[in-house]
XYZ file of N, CA and C in Angstrom:
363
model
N 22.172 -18.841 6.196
C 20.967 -19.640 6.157
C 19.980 -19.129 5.120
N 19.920 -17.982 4.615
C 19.257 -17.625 3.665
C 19.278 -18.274 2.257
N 18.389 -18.418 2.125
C 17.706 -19.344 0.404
C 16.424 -18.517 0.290
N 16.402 -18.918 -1.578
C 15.801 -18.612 -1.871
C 14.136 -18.643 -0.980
N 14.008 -19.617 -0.690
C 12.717 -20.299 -0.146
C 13.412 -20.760 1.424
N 12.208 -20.278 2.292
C 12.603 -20.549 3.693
C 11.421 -21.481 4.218
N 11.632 -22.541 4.887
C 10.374 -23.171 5.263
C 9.823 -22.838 7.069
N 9.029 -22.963 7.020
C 8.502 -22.374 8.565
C 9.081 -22.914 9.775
N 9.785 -23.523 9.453
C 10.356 -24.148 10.894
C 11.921 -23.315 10.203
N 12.262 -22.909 9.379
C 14.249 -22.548 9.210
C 13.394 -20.852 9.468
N 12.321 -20.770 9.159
C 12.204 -19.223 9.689
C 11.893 -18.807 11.450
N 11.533 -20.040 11.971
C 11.226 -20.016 13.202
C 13.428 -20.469 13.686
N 13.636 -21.018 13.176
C 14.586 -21.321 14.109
C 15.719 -19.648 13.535
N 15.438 -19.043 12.687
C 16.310 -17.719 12.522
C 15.787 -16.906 13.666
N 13.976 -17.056 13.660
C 13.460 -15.796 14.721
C 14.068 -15.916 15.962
N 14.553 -17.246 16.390
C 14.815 -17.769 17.784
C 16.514 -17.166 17.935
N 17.331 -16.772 16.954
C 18.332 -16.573 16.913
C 18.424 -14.663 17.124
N 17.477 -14.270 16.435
C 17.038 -12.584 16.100
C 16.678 -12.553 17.519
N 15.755 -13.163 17.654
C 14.984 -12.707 19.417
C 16.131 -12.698 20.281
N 16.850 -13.644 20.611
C 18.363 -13.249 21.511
C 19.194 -12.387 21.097
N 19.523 -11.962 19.893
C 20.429 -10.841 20.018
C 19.690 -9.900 20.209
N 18.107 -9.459 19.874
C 17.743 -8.579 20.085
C 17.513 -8.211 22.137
N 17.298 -9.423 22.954
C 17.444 -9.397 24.487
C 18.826 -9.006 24.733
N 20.017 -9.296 23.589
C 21.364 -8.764 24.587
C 21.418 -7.260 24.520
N 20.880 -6.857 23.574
C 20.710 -5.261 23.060
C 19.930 -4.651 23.950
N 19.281 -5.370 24.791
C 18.814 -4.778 26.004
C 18.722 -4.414 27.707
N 18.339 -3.922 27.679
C 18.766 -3.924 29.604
C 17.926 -4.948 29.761
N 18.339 -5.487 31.026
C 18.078 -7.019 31.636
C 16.242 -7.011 31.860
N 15.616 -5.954 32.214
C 13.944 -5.456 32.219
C 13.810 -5.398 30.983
N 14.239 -4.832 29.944
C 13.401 -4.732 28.858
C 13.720 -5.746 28.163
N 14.354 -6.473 27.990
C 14.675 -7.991 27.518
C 14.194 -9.318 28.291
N 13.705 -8.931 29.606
C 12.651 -10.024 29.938
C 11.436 -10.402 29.619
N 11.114 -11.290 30.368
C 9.364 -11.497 30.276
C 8.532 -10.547 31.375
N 7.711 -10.595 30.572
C 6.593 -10.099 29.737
C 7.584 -8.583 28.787
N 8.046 -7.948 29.616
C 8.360 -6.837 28.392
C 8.936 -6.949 27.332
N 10.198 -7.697 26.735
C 10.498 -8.030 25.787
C 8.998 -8.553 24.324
N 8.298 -9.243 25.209
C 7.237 -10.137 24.117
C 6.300 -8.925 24.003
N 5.778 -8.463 24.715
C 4.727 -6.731 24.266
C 6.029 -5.978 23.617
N 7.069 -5.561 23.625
C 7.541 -4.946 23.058
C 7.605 -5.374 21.015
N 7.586 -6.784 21.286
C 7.668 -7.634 20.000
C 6.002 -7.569 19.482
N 4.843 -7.796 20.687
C 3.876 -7.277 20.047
C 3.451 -6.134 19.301
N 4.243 -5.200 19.816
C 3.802 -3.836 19.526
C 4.510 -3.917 18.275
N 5.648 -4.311 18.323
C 6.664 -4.151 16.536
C 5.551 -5.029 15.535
N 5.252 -5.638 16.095
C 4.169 -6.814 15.217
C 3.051 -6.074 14.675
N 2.504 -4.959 15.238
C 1.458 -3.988 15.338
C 1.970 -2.923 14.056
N 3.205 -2.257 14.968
C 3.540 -1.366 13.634
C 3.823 -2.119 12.439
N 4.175 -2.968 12.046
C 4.444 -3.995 10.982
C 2.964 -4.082 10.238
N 2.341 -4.194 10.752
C 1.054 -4.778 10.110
C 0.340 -2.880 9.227
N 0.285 -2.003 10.460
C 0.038 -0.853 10.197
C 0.666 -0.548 8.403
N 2.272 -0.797 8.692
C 2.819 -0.661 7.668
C 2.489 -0.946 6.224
N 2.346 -2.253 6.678
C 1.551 -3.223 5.624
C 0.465 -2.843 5.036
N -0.691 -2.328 5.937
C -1.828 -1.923 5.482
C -1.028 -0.518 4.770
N -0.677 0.445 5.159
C -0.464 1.268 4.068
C 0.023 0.864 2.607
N 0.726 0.245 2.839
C 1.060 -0.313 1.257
C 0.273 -1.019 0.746
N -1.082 -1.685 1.189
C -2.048 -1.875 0.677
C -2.886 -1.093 -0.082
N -3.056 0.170 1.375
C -3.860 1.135 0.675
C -3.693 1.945 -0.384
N -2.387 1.832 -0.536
C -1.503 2.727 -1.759
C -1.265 2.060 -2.968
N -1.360 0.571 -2.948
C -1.329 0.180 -4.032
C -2.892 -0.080 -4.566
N -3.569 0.043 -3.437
C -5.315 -0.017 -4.285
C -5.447 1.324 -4.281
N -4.616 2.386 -4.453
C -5.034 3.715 -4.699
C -5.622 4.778 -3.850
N -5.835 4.460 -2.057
C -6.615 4.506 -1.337
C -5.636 5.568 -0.566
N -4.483 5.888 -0.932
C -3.257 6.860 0.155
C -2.945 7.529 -0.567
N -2.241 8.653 -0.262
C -2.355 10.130 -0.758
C -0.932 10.059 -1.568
N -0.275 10.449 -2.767
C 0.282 10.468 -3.598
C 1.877 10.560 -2.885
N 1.766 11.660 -1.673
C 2.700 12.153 -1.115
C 3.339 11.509 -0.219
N 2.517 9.988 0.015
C 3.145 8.920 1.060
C 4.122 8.437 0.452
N 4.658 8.585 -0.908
C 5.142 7.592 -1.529
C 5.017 6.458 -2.326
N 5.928 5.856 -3.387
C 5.567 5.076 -4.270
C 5.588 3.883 -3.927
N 4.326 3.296 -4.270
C 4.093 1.825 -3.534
C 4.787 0.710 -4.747
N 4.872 -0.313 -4.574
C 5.245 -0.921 -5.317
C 5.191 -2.466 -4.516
N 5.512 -3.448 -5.839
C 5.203 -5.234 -5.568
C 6.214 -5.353 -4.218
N 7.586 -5.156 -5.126
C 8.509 -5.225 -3.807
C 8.614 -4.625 -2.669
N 7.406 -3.636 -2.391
C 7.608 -2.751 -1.454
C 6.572 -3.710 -0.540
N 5.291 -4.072 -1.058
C 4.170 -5.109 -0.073
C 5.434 -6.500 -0.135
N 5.734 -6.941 -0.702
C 6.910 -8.281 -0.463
C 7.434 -8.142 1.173
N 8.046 -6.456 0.888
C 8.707 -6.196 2.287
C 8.061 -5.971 3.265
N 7.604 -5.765 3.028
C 6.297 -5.317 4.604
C 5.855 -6.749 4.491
N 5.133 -7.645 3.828
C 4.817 -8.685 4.197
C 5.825 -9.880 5.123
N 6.811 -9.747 4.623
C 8.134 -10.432 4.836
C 8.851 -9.656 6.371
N 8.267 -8.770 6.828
C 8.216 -7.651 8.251
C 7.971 -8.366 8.897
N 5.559 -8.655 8.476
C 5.191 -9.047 9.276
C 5.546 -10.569 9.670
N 5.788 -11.270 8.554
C 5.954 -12.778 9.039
C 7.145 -12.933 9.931
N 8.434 -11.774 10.091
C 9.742 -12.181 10.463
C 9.081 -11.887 12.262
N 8.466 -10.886 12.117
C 7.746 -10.354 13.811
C 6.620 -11.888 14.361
N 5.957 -11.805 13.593
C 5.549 -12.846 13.958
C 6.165 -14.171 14.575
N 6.710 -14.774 13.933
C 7.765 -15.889 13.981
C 8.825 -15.411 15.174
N 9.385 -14.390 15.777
C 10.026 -14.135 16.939
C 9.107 -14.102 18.047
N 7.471 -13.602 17.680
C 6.573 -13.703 19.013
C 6.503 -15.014 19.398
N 6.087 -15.936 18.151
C 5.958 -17.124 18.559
C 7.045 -17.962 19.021
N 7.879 -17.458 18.884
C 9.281 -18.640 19.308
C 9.489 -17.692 20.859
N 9.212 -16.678 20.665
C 9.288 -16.133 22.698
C 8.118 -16.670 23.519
N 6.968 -17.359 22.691
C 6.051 -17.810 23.883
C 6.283 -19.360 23.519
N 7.037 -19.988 22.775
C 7.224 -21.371 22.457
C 6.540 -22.230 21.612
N 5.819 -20.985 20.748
C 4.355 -21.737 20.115
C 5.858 -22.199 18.920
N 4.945 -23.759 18.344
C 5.260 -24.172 17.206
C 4.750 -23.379 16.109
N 5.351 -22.349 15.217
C 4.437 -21.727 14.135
C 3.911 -23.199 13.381
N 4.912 -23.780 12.918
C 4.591 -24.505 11.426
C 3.443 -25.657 12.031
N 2.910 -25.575 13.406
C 2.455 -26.929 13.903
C 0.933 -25.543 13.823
N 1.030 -24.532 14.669
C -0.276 -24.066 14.658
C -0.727 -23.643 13.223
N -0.017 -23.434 12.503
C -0.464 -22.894 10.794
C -1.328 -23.974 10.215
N -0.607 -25.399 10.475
C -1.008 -26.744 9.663
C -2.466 -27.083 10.723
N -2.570 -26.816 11.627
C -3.675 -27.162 12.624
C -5.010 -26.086 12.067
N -4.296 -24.795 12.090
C -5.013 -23.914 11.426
C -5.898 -24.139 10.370
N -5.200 -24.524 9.084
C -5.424 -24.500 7.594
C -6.077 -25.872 7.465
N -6.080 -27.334 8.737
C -7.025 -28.196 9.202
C -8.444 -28.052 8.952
N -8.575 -26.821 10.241
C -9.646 -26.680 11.029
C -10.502 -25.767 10.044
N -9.741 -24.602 8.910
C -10.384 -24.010 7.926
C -10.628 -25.167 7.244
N -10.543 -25.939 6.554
C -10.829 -27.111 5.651
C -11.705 -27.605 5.867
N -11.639 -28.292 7.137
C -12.850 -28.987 7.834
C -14.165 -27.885 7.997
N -14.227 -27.128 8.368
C -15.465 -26.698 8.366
C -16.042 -26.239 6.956
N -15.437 -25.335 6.442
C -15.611 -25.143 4.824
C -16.398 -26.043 4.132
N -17.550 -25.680 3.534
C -18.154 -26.598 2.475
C -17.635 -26.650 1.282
N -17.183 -27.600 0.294
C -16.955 -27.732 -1.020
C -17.746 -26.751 -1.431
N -16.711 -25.443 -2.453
C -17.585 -24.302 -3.303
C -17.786 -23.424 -2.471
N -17.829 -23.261 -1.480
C -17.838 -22.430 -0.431
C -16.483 -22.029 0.483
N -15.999 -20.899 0.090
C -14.852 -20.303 1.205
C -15.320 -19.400 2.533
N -14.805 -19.789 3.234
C -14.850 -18.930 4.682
C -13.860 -18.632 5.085
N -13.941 -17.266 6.168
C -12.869 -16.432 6.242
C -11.894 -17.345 7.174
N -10.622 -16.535 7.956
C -9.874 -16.960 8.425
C -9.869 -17.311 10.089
N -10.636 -16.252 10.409
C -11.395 -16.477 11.648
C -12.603 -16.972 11.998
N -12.025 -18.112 13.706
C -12.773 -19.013 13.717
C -14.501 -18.526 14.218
């Protein structure tokens, strides 16, 4: 299923495929509900953590000895967080590609022409 370009619903329907093999890999408790989805939160957490370091390292902000940051290195961590994401949401049933487009709505609509506002409502 991999292409170049993945659209939000072929990445939601891979997460939905990842999220079950990742429940058979588990004992029957840690592959249920609620623990399975905090467990996916928490990966979602370190993911992001991640991310921010390679932020901070490519704006110069982390110590030499963390390692070499690079484009493809934020690609991957970005491409982390969206794959974590997209398995949380397909374990609680949310539509990603329906809440993103509702999202990027509701930023529009309030926004004045010439004027950007942040991402939170």
């Amino acid at each position: 299923m991999v292409t170049s370009e993945l659209s939000v619903r072929e990445l939601c329907e891979w997460a939905g495929g990842q999220a079950e093999r990742l429940r058979r890999g588990l004992s029957e408790e840690a592959g249920g509900y609620p623990a399975f989805v905090l467990a996916q939160a928490a990966k979602l957490a370190e993911e992001v953590g991640e991310l921010q370091a390679e932020v901070l390292g490519q704006a110069g902000y982390q110590r030499r000895a963390k390692g070499g940051f690079t484009p493809e290195g934020m690609a991957g961590e970005l491409a982390d967080v969206l794959i974590c994401t997209a398995i949380l949401a397909v374990s609680h049933g949310v539509d990603l590609g329906r809440a993103v487009a509702d999202k990027i709505e509701r930023i529009e609509e309030r926004d004045l022409p010439g004027v950007t506002g942040g991402l939170v409502d």
